[in-house]
Amino acid sequence: MELLSGSADGTSPPEWLMVELQGEMVSRHDSGLAGNVMGDLLYTKEGTPVLIVGHHILYGKQDVTHVAMETNQQGPTSTSYTVSALITRKLIFKTRPKPIITNVPKKV
Amino acid sequence: MRTLEEVQATLQIAKLKEEDLQKTIHCLSFGENVSSADYCLMELDDTLCKHIQAGQSLVIRGDADERAVLCSGDKTYDLKIADTSNLLLFVPGCRTPDQLTNSQESSHLVHTQIWGFCNSYWELKRQRPRLKKLKAILMENPYEGPALGGQKENTENRYSMQDLLDRIQSSQDELKTHLKTIHACQIDGYWRVLDFDYEMKLLGHVTQLVDSESWSFNKVPLQTSLDELAPLEPKEMIEHCLDCYGKRFTENDNVFYALHEDKVCQSTALLLLQNAVKFNLREFQEVWQQSVPEGMSTRLEQLKSVALVDRASRPETICLLRVEDLSEDTLERFNHLFTIREKWTEEDITPYIQDLCGEKQTTGALLTKYARSSMQNGIKEHKLTRCCPAGCPHGGGLCDIFNMTSTQWQVTTACAG
């Protein structure tokens, strides 16, 4: 039997945001993801989320989701987990990333 | 760390105008300890979400050889892992447009960390609890009445509520409801199911008392019953018997029970049917009516889901078939039922598949999925559907190709599931 508890004091776990991307994310020099910058997240005045990752730009939308997350508590022998966070909103980027052209060749 | 100038330069290259954008810009980076191993993602429905928000707990139950289920206080859910090709990132400090105050005059950066990511999550699907095991483990040591004379009572294989919750894949509320259904009671802090013969003995005492006192079945006085029957059986057991077979009510500060004719008749039938494989229907009905307390009427409808009548045989017969003895797995149940009988009418089969229905499922939907119907003599009958062997996900035992031998049957080429 395993226990998933909301929290010790009966309050709601914090709410986190989830960002959903299509495909895989790799670092440029294969140095792993930890510690690296991922990209810039902006919102248009209308509220559309825009993500600039490397030399790509992605447009997304905000969506509702119901998700909870647990982490291990009290070491590997315990069967008790706490819910770290609740996720009720996500930003989903489903459209094809558009390349940002940085070098425009000059007209001869 | 990226600076505002660097970000603004990027915006310019990307041909985004600052005046079209909101002032808060999140600069996302992966945390130092980020990995997918630390977190586990689980999809919740509205009810469970509110449950967690209220700080309440959920329990995962199951033995090593069982599929795990998740339970709230009153519901049971199946757990299934769902893989997605999408990358799911968790960003605790990130705000969505509606959460931004936009009070800032100029653009500013918020350095936000990604704490973790996932490629899969647990999907929860509401399902009926697995309660068949409950009766099975309680039958390891059924209660046969108080120990006689110098005999010592068997104290092995007894289960408290906590023991049951540890073993049975069900929410607590669903478990309690089922305990009542199987006429279990608490004795010395342990939940016990009664040996059937003992249960009938208790019922016999009650009905004989009602008869000898010429009471109405609808008004059996509790206190007098306890007083009169005390020399024969423990008072708690008499009262338990009344709780199982009657409805309690109070009148002028006195407690009475109204006995359920259907329950009494059904149990009496079970007592008769358990002694033979099959009975001649006519003979059975005679004996059955004579066996029930005077004033009660027997009807075959009382035996739905516990006995099967065969009207096709000569003479007509009846035999014991209890739905609680059948498999909990839908496919296995259908397989078994259609082994007992090749064709079923909807009326006959419904009591034996009713409990398999999901939250919004009807027996008709189940029949459509697992069986084929045909008309014979104006009566619609159902046959089990066989699947094509090649690539059928059901596997094991159910894959045969039908040969059409009569116009009534249809060759199935599509998989049932």
PDB file of C-alpha atoms in Angstrom, chain B residues 26-270:
ATOM      1  CA  HIS B  26      10.503  34.888 -18.708  1.00  0.00           C
ATOM      2  CA  CYS B  27      14.009  33.686 -19.343  1.00  0.00           C
ATOM      3  CA  LEU B  28      13.774  29.925 -18.947  1.00  0.00           C
ATOM      4  CA  SER B  29      16.711  27.771 -17.995  1.00  0.00           C
ATOM      5  CA  PHE B  30      17.105  24.278 -16.682  1.00  0.00           C
ATOM      6  CA  GLY B  31      17.816  23.939 -13.005  1.00  0.00           C
ATOM      7  CA  GLU B  32      21.135  22.442 -11.926  1.00  0.00           C
ATOM      8  CA  ASN B  33      19.522  19.252 -10.663  1.00  0.00           C
ATOM      9  CA  VAL B  34      16.937  18.810 -13.334  1.00  0.00           C
ATOM     10  CA  SER B  35      16.064  15.303 -14.404  1.00  0.00           C
ATOM     11  CA  SER B  36      13.000  13.286 -15.221  1.00  0.00           C
ATOM     12  CA  ALA B  37      13.594  10.788 -12.475  1.00  0.00           C
ATOM     13  CA  ASP B  38      12.507  12.781  -9.479  1.00  0.00           C
ATOM     14  CA  TYR B  39       8.964  13.513 -10.454  1.00  0.00           C
ATOM     15  CA  CYS B  40       5.995  11.406 -11.309  1.00  0.00           C
ATOM     16  CA  LEU B  41       3.083  12.916 -13.176  1.00  0.00           C
ATOM     17  CA  MET B  42      -0.509  11.839 -12.679  1.00  0.00           C
ATOM     18  CA  GLU B  43      -3.631  13.006 -14.471  1.00  0.00           C
ATOM     19  CA  LEU B  44      -6.554  13.784 -12.166  1.00  0.00           C
ATOM     20  CA  ASP B  45     -10.214  14.430 -12.747  1.00  0.00           C
ATOM     21  CA  ASP B  46     -12.031  17.379 -11.176  1.00  0.00           C
ATOM     22  CA  THR B  47     -13.042  15.428  -8.079  1.00  0.00           C
ATOM     23  CA  LEU B  48      -9.561  14.182  -7.308  1.00  0.00           C
ATOM     24  CA  CYS B  49      -8.085  17.590  -8.008  1.00  0.00           C
ATOM     25  CA  LYS B  50     -10.344  19.154  -5.376  1.00  0.00           C
ATOM     26  CA  HIS B  51      -9.466  16.264  -3.069  1.00  0.00           C
ATOM     27  CA  ILE B  52      -5.762  17.074  -3.322  1.00  0.00           C
ATOM     28  CA  GLN B  53      -6.398  20.795  -3.057  1.00  0.00           C
ATOM     29  CA  ALA B  54      -8.155  20.129   0.233  1.00  0.00           C
ATOM     30  CA  GLY B  55      -4.958  18.480   1.402  1.00  0.00           C
ATOM     31  CA  GLN B  56      -6.470  14.986   1.502  1.00  0.00           C
ATOM     32  CA  SER B  57      -4.751  11.734   0.648  1.00  0.00           C
ATOM     33  CA  LEU B  58      -5.036   9.051  -1.936  1.00  0.00           C
ATOM     34  CA  VAL B  59      -3.960   5.444  -1.514  1.00  0.00           C
ATOM     35  CA  ILE B  60      -2.463   3.057  -4.015  1.00  0.00           C
ATOM     36  CA  ARG B  61      -3.427  -0.532  -3.315  1.00  0.00           C
ATOM     37  CA  GLY B  62      -2.476  -3.883  -4.703  1.00  0.00           C
ATOM     38  CA  ASP B  63      -0.452  -6.997  -4.031  1.00  0.00           C
ATOM     39  CA  ALA B  64       2.719  -7.611  -6.028  1.00  0.00           C
ATOM     40  CA  ASP B  65       0.846  -9.740  -8.555  1.00  0.00           C
ATOM     41  CA  GLU B  66      -2.080  -7.378  -9.001  1.00  0.00           C
ATOM     42  CA  ARG B  67      -2.485  -4.281 -11.135  1.00  0.00           C
ATOM     43  CA  ALA B  68      -2.321  -1.233  -8.934  1.00  0.00           C
ATOM     44  CA  VAL B  69      -5.401   0.868  -8.253  1.00  0.00           C
ATOM     45  CA  LEU B  70      -5.711   4.334  -6.780  1.00  0.00           C
ATOM     46  CA  CYS B  71      -8.381   4.952  -4.156  1.00  0.00           C
ATOM     47  CA  SER B  72      -9.932   8.049  -2.692  1.00  0.00           C
ATOM     48  CA  GLY B  73     -12.315   7.707   0.247  1.00  0.00           C
ATOM     49  CA  ASP B  74     -15.137   6.462  -1.897  1.00  0.00           C
ATOM     50  CA  LYS B  75     -13.901   5.718  -5.414  1.00  0.00           C
ATOM     51  CA  THR B  76     -11.488   3.337  -7.124  1.00  0.00           C
ATOM     52  CA  TYR B  77      -9.386   4.111 -10.204  1.00  0.00           C
ATOM     53  CA  ASP B  78      -7.324   2.026 -12.570  1.00  0.00           C
ATOM     54  CA  LEU B  79      -3.733   3.240 -13.106  1.00  0.00           C
ATOM     55  CA  LYS B  80      -2.244   3.153 -16.562  1.00  0.00           C
ATOM     56  CA  ILE B  81       0.912   4.761 -17.831  1.00  0.00           C
ATOM     57  CA  ALA B  82       0.514   6.897 -20.918  1.00  0.00           C
ATOM     58  CA  ASP B  83       3.519   7.778 -23.013  1.00  0.00           C
ATOM     59  CA  THR B  84       3.600  10.952 -24.992  1.00  0.00           C
ATOM     60  CA  SER B  85       6.070  12.013 -27.637  1.00  0.00           C
ATOM     61  CA  ASN B  86       5.725  15.528 -26.272  1.00  0.00           C
ATOM     62  CA  LEU B  87       8.083  16.933 -23.699  1.00  0.00           C
ATOM     63  CA  LEU B  88       6.407  18.157 -20.550  1.00  0.00           C
ATOM     64  CA  LEU B  89       8.351  20.762 -18.575  1.00  0.00           C
ATOM     65  CA  PHE B  90       7.538  21.894 -15.054  1.00  0.00           C
ATOM     66  CA  VAL B  91       8.140  25.563 -14.415  1.00  0.00           C
ATOM     67  CA  PRO B  92       7.142  26.559 -10.881  1.00  0.00           C
ATOM     68  CA  GLY B  93       7.863  30.262 -11.080  1.00  0.00           C
ATOM     69  CA  CYS B  94       6.282  30.996 -14.418  1.00  0.00           C
ATOM     70  CA  ARG B  95       3.197  33.174 -14.775  1.00  0.00           C
ATOM     71  CA  THR B  96       0.550  33.123 -17.454  1.00  0.00           C
ATOM     72  CA  PRO B  97      -0.767  36.352 -19.000  1.00  0.00           C
ATOM     73  CA  ASP B  98      -3.814  36.497 -16.740  1.00  0.00           C
ATOM     74  CA  GLN B  99      -1.569  36.217 -13.715  1.00  0.00           C
ATOM     75  CA  LEU B 100       0.694  39.109 -14.704  1.00  0.00           C
ATOM     76  CA  THR B 101      -0.023  42.485 -13.193  1.00  0.00           C
ATOM     77  CA  ASN B 102       1.378  44.459 -16.108  1.00  0.00           C
ATOM     78  CA  SER B 103       1.995  47.387 -13.878  1.00  0.00           C
ATOM     79  CA  GLN B 104       5.558  47.714 -15.101  1.00  0.00           C
ATOM     80  CA  GLU B 105       6.368  50.571 -17.353  1.00  0.00           C
ATOM     81  CA  SER B 106       9.190  48.909 -19.228  1.00  0.00           C
ATOM     82  CA  SER B 107      10.172  45.411 -20.230  1.00  0.00           C
ATOM     83  CA  HIS B 108      11.871  43.348 -17.609  1.00  0.00           C
ATOM     84  CA  LEU B 109      13.239  39.839 -17.316  1.00  0.00           C
ATOM     85  CA  VAL B 110      12.192  37.179 -14.861  1.00  0.00           C
ATOM     86  CA  HIS B 111      14.738  34.401 -14.613  1.00  0.00           C
ATOM     87  CA  THR B 112      12.716  31.244 -14.201  1.00  0.00           C
ATOM     88  CA  GLN B 113      13.940  27.729 -13.632  1.00  0.00           C
ATOM     89  CA  ILE B 114      12.653  24.518 -15.101  1.00  0.00           C
ATOM     90  CA  TRP B 115      12.639  22.031 -12.260  1.00  0.00           C
ATOM     91  CA  GLY B 116      11.877  18.857 -14.097  1.00  0.00           C
ATOM     92  CA  PHE B 117      10.442  17.223 -17.152  1.00  0.00           C
ATOM     93  CA  CYS B 118       8.528  14.118 -18.178  1.00  0.00           C
ATOM     94  CA  ASN B 119       7.626  12.062 -21.197  1.00  0.00           C
ATOM     95  CA  SER B 120       4.914  10.031 -19.594  1.00  0.00           C
ATOM     96  CA  TYR B 121       2.187  10.306 -17.023  1.00  0.00           C
ATOM     97  CA  TRP B 122      -0.272   8.100 -15.167  1.00  0.00           C
ATOM     98  CA  GLU B 123      -3.791   8.043 -16.506  1.00  0.00           C
ATOM     99  CA  LEU B 124      -6.584   7.377 -14.067  1.00  0.00           C
ATOM    100  CA  LYS B 125      -9.757   5.671 -15.100  1.00  0.00           C
ATOM    101  CA  ARG B 126     -12.663   5.213 -12.729  1.00  0.00           C
ATOM    102  CA  GLN B 127     -13.523   1.588 -12.313  1.00  0.00           C
ATOM    103  CA  ARG B 128     -15.418  -0.805 -10.111  1.00  0.00           C
ATOM    104  CA  PRO B 129     -13.436  -1.967  -7.101  1.00  0.00           C
ATOM    105  CA  ARG B 130     -12.033  -5.494  -7.005  1.00  0.00           C
ATOM    106  CA  LEU B 131     -14.173  -6.945  -4.262  1.00  0.00           C
ATOM    107  CA  LYS B 132     -14.368 -10.625  -5.136  1.00  0.00           C
ATOM    108  CA  LYS B 133     -11.248 -11.170  -3.066  1.00  0.00           C
ATOM    109  CA  LEU B 134     -13.045  -9.823  -0.004  1.00  0.00           C
ATOM    110  CA  LYS B 135     -15.488 -12.699   0.293  1.00  0.00           C
ATOM    111  CA  ALA B 136     -12.736 -15.148  -0.632  1.00  0.00           C
ATOM    112  CA  ILE B 137     -10.480 -14.132   2.239  1.00  0.00           C
ATOM    113  CA  LEU B 138     -13.314 -13.885   4.735  1.00  0.00           C
ATOM    114  CA  MET B 139     -14.386 -17.401   3.760  1.00  0.00           C
ATOM    115  CA  GLU B 140     -11.003 -18.665   4.986  1.00  0.00           C
ATOM    116  CA  ASN B 141     -12.589 -18.657   8.405  1.00  0.00           C
ATOM    117  CA  PRO B 142     -16.360 -18.214   8.307  1.00  0.00           C
ATOM    118  CA  TYR B 143     -18.139 -17.765  11.599  1.00  0.00           C
ATOM    119  CA  GLU B 144     -20.151 -20.828  12.559  1.00  0.00           C
ATOM    120  CA  GLY B 145     -21.521 -19.602  15.823  1.00  0.00           C
ATOM    121  CA  PRO B 146     -20.027 -19.438  19.292  1.00  0.00           C
ATOM    122  CA  ALA B 147     -17.636 -22.226  20.233  1.00  0.00           C
ATOM    123  CA  LEU B 148     -19.451 -25.174  21.766  1.00  0.00           C
ATOM    124  CA  GLY B 149     -18.504 -26.799  25.034  1.00  0.00           C
ATOM    125  CA  GLY B 150     -14.781 -27.200  25.359  1.00  0.00           C
ATOM    126  CA  GLN B 151     -14.055 -26.413  21.727  1.00  0.00           C
ATOM    127  CA  LYS B 152     -11.649 -23.608  21.046  1.00  0.00           C
ATOM    128  CA  GLU B 153     -12.588 -21.086  18.416  1.00  0.00           C
ATOM    129  CA  ASN B 154     -10.478 -20.879  15.284  1.00  0.00           C
ATOM    130  CA  THR B 155      -8.608 -17.583  15.553  1.00  0.00           C
ATOM    131  CA  GLU B 156      -6.559 -17.907  12.397  1.00  0.00           C
ATOM    132  CA  ASN B 157      -7.235 -15.910   9.252  1.00  0.00           C
ATOM    133  CA  ARG B 158      -9.213 -13.157  10.866  1.00  0.00           C
ATOM    134  CA  TYR B 159      -9.144  -9.675   9.410  1.00  0.00           C
ATOM    135  CA  SER B 160      -9.694  -6.268  10.940  1.00  0.00           C
ATOM    136  CA  MET B 161     -10.846  -3.324   8.801  1.00  0.00           C
ATOM    137  CA  GLN B 162      -7.246  -2.179   8.415  1.00  0.00           C
ATOM    138  CA  ASP B 163      -6.171  -5.671   7.325  1.00  0.00           C
ATOM    139  CA  LEU B 164      -8.926  -5.662   4.740  1.00  0.00           C
ATOM    140  CA  LEU B 165      -7.966  -2.232   3.442  1.00  0.00           C
ATOM    141  CA  ASP B 166      -4.397  -3.436   3.026  1.00  0.00           C
ATOM    142  CA  ARG B 167      -5.442  -6.483   1.013  1.00  0.00           C
ATOM    143  CA  ILE B 168      -8.462  -5.370  -1.001  1.00  0.00           C
ATOM    144  CA  GLN B 169      -8.236  -3.042  -3.996  1.00  0.00           C
ATOM    145  CA  SER B 170     -11.108  -0.780  -3.120  1.00  0.00           C
ATOM    146  CA  SER B 171     -11.905   2.532  -1.498  1.00  0.00           C
ATOM    147  CA  GLN B 172     -13.068   2.357   2.091  1.00  0.00           C
ATOM    148  CA  ASP B 173     -16.668   3.331   1.374  1.00  0.00           C
ATOM    149  CA  GLU B 174     -17.005   0.772  -1.405  1.00  0.00           C
ATOM    150  CA  LEU B 175     -15.507  -1.861   0.883  1.00  0.00           C
ATOM    151  CA  LYS B 176     -17.969  -1.093   3.677  1.00  0.00           C
ATOM    152  CA  THR B 177     -20.901  -1.284   1.296  1.00  0.00           C
ATOM    153  CA  HIS B 178     -19.780  -4.682   0.074  1.00  0.00           C
ATOM    154  CA  LEU B 179     -19.325  -5.987   3.618  1.00  0.00           C
ATOM    155  CA  LYS B 180     -22.985  -5.211   4.181  1.00  0.00           C
ATOM    156  CA  THR B 181     -23.970  -6.892   0.912  1.00  0.00           C
ATOM    157  CA  ILE B 182     -22.286 -10.151   1.889  1.00  0.00           C
ATOM    158  CA  HIS B 183     -23.867 -10.019   5.375  1.00  0.00           C
ATOM    159  CA  ALA B 184     -20.526  -9.689   7.135  1.00  0.00           C
ATOM    160  CA  CYS B 185     -20.387  -8.476  10.712  1.00  0.00           C
ATOM    161  CA  GLN B 186     -17.800  -7.500  13.267  1.00  0.00           C
ATOM    162  CA  ILE B 187     -17.055 -10.036  15.978  1.00  0.00           C
ATOM    163  CA  ASP B 188     -14.310  -9.268  18.527  1.00  0.00           C
ATOM    164  CA  GLY B 189     -13.029  -6.473  16.305  1.00  0.00           C
ATOM    165  CA  TYR B 190     -12.665  -8.718  13.275  1.00  0.00           C
ATOM    166  CA  TRP B 191     -14.880  -8.736  10.200  1.00  0.00           C
ATOM    167  CA  ARG B 192     -16.434 -12.154   9.713  1.00  0.00           C
ATOM    168  CA  VAL B 193     -18.696 -13.649   7.112  1.00  0.00           C
ATOM    169  CA  LEU B 194     -21.196 -16.177   8.363  1.00  0.00           C
ATOM    170  CA  ASP B 195     -21.146 -19.803   7.381  1.00  0.00           C
ATOM    171  CA  PHE B 196     -24.248 -20.132   5.197  1.00  0.00           C
ATOM    172  CA  ASP B 197     -25.808 -22.944   7.205  1.00  0.00           C
ATOM    173  CA  TYR B 198     -25.355 -20.940  10.394  1.00  0.00           C
ATOM    174  CA  GLU B 199     -26.914 -17.888   8.772  1.00  0.00           C
ATOM    175  CA  MET B 200     -29.921 -19.971   7.732  1.00  0.00           C
ATOM    176  CA  LYS B 201     -30.138 -21.400  11.223  1.00  0.00           C
ATOM    177  CA  LEU B 202     -30.411 -17.871  12.628  1.00  0.00           C
ATOM    178  CA  LEU B 203     -33.015 -16.960  10.039  1.00  0.00           C
ATOM    179  CA  GLY B 204     -34.931 -20.111  10.871  1.00  0.00           C
ATOM    180  CA  HIS B 205     -35.084 -19.152  14.550  1.00  0.00           C
ATOM    181  CA  VAL B 206     -36.449 -15.743  13.647  1.00  0.00           C
ATOM    182  CA  THR B 207     -39.087 -16.948  11.184  1.00  0.00           C
ATOM    183  CA  GLN B 208     -40.236 -19.734  13.501  1.00  0.00           C
ATOM    184  CA  LEU B 209     -40.628 -17.216  16.318  1.00  0.00           C
ATOM    185  CA  VAL B 210     -42.629 -14.909  14.078  1.00  0.00           C
ATOM    186  CA  ASP B 211     -44.853 -17.839  13.180  1.00  0.00           C
ATOM    187  CA  SER B 212     -45.374 -19.057  16.740  1.00  0.00           C
ATOM    188  CA  GLU B 213     -46.095 -15.539  18.012  1.00  0.00           C
ATOM    189  CA  SER B 214     -48.360 -14.823  15.036  1.00  0.00           C
ATOM    190  CA  TRP B 215     -46.602 -11.530  14.371  1.00  0.00           C
ATOM    191  CA  SER B 216     -46.786  -9.787  11.033  1.00  0.00           C
ATOM    192  CA  PHE B 217     -43.594 -10.036   8.985  1.00  0.00           C
ATOM    193  CA  ASN B 218     -43.682  -6.318   8.652  1.00  0.00           C
ATOM    194  CA  LYS B 219     -43.504  -5.713  12.366  1.00  0.00           C
ATOM    195  CA  VAL B 220     -41.090  -7.964  14.196  1.00  0.00           C
ATOM    196  CA  PRO B 221     -40.260  -6.525  17.623  1.00  0.00           C
ATOM    197  CA  LEU B 222     -36.521  -6.475  18.297  1.00  0.00           C
ATOM    198  CA  GLN B 223     -36.457  -6.683  22.080  1.00  0.00           C
ATOM    199  CA  THR B 224     -38.918  -9.562  22.355  1.00  0.00           C
ATOM    200  CA  SER B 225     -37.015 -11.470  19.652  1.00  0.00           C
ATOM    201  CA  LEU B 226     -33.741 -11.001  21.500  1.00  0.00           C
ATOM    202  CA  ASP B 227     -35.282 -12.088  24.797  1.00  0.00           C
ATOM    203  CA  GLU B 228     -37.001 -15.154  23.356  1.00  0.00           C
ATOM    204  CA  LEU B 229     -34.060 -16.341  21.291  1.00  0.00           C
ATOM    205  CA  ALA B 230     -31.289 -15.539  23.786  1.00  0.00           C
ATOM    206  CA  PRO B 231     -31.130 -19.147  25.053  1.00  0.00           C
ATOM    207  CA  LEU B 232     -30.446 -20.326  21.513  1.00  0.00           C
ATOM    208  CA  GLU B 233     -28.009 -17.809  20.010  1.00  0.00           C
ATOM    209  CA  PRO B 234     -26.019 -14.708  20.992  1.00  0.00           C
ATOM    210  CA  LYS B 235     -28.146 -11.561  20.927  1.00  0.00           C
ATOM    211  CA  GLU B 236     -25.701  -9.805  18.581  1.00  0.00           C
ATOM    212  CA  MET B 237     -26.156 -12.564  16.009  1.00  0.00           C
ATOM    213  CA  ILE B 238     -29.964 -12.414  16.201  1.00  0.00           C
ATOM    214  CA  GLU B 239     -29.849  -8.680  15.711  1.00  0.00           C
ATOM    215  CA  HIS B 240     -27.358  -9.068  12.840  1.00  0.00           C
ATOM    216  CA  CYS B 241     -29.712 -11.534  11.176  1.00  0.00           C
ATOM    217  CA  LEU B 242     -32.573  -9.053  11.480  1.00  0.00           C
ATOM    218  CA  ASP B 243     -30.368  -6.307  10.019  1.00  0.00           C
ATOM    219  CA  CYS B 244     -29.527  -8.507   7.024  1.00  0.00           C
ATOM    220  CA  TYR B 245     -33.018  -9.681   6.304  1.00  0.00           C
ATOM    221  CA  GLY B 246     -35.158  -6.801   7.455  1.00  0.00           C
ATOM    222  CA  LYS B 247     -35.561  -3.082   7.547  1.00  0.00           C
ATOM    223  CA  ARG B 248     -35.297  -1.444  10.921  1.00  0.00           C
ATOM    224  CA  PHE B 249     -37.776   1.176  12.091  1.00  0.00           C
ATOM    225  CA  THR B 250     -38.939   2.756  15.321  1.00  0.00           C
ATOM    226  CA  GLU B 251     -42.485   3.223  16.524  1.00  0.00           C
ATOM    227  CA  ASN B 252     -43.350   4.712  19.900  1.00  0.00           C
ATOM    228  CA  ASP B 253     -39.781   4.254  21.092  1.00  0.00           C
ATOM    229  CA  ASN B 254     -39.817   0.555  20.194  1.00  0.00           C
ATOM    230  CA  VAL B 255     -37.608  -0.951  17.526  1.00  0.00           C
ATOM    231  CA  PHE B 256     -39.162  -3.212  14.904  1.00  0.00           C
ATOM    232  CA  TYR B 257     -38.030  -4.905  11.720  1.00  0.00           C
ATOM    233  CA  ALA B 258     -39.940  -5.395   8.492  1.00  0.00           C
ATOM    234  CA  LEU B 259     -38.627  -8.605   6.934  1.00  0.00           C
ATOM    235  CA  HIS B 260     -37.772  -8.566   3.229  1.00  0.00           C
ATOM    236  CA  GLU B 261     -39.849 -11.258   1.584  1.00  0.00           C
ATOM    237  CA  ASP B 262     -37.486 -11.339  -1.425  1.00  0.00           C
ATOM    238  CA  LYS B 263     -34.336 -11.800   0.637  1.00  0.00           C
ATOM    239  CA  VAL B 264     -35.835 -14.519   2.798  1.00  0.00           C
ATOM    240  CA  CYS B 265     -37.182 -16.404  -0.204  1.00  0.00           C
ATOM    241  CA  GLN B 266     -33.911 -16.067  -2.092  1.00  0.00           C
ATOM    242  CA  SER B 267     -31.834 -17.457   0.755  1.00  0.00           C
ATOM    243  CA  THR B 268     -34.264 -20.320   1.222  1.00  0.00           C
ATOM    244  CA  ALA B 269     -33.897 -21.150  -2.468  1.00  0.00           C
ATOM    245  CA  LEU B 270     -30.085 -21.063  -2.193  1.00  0.00           C
TER     246      LEU B 270
END
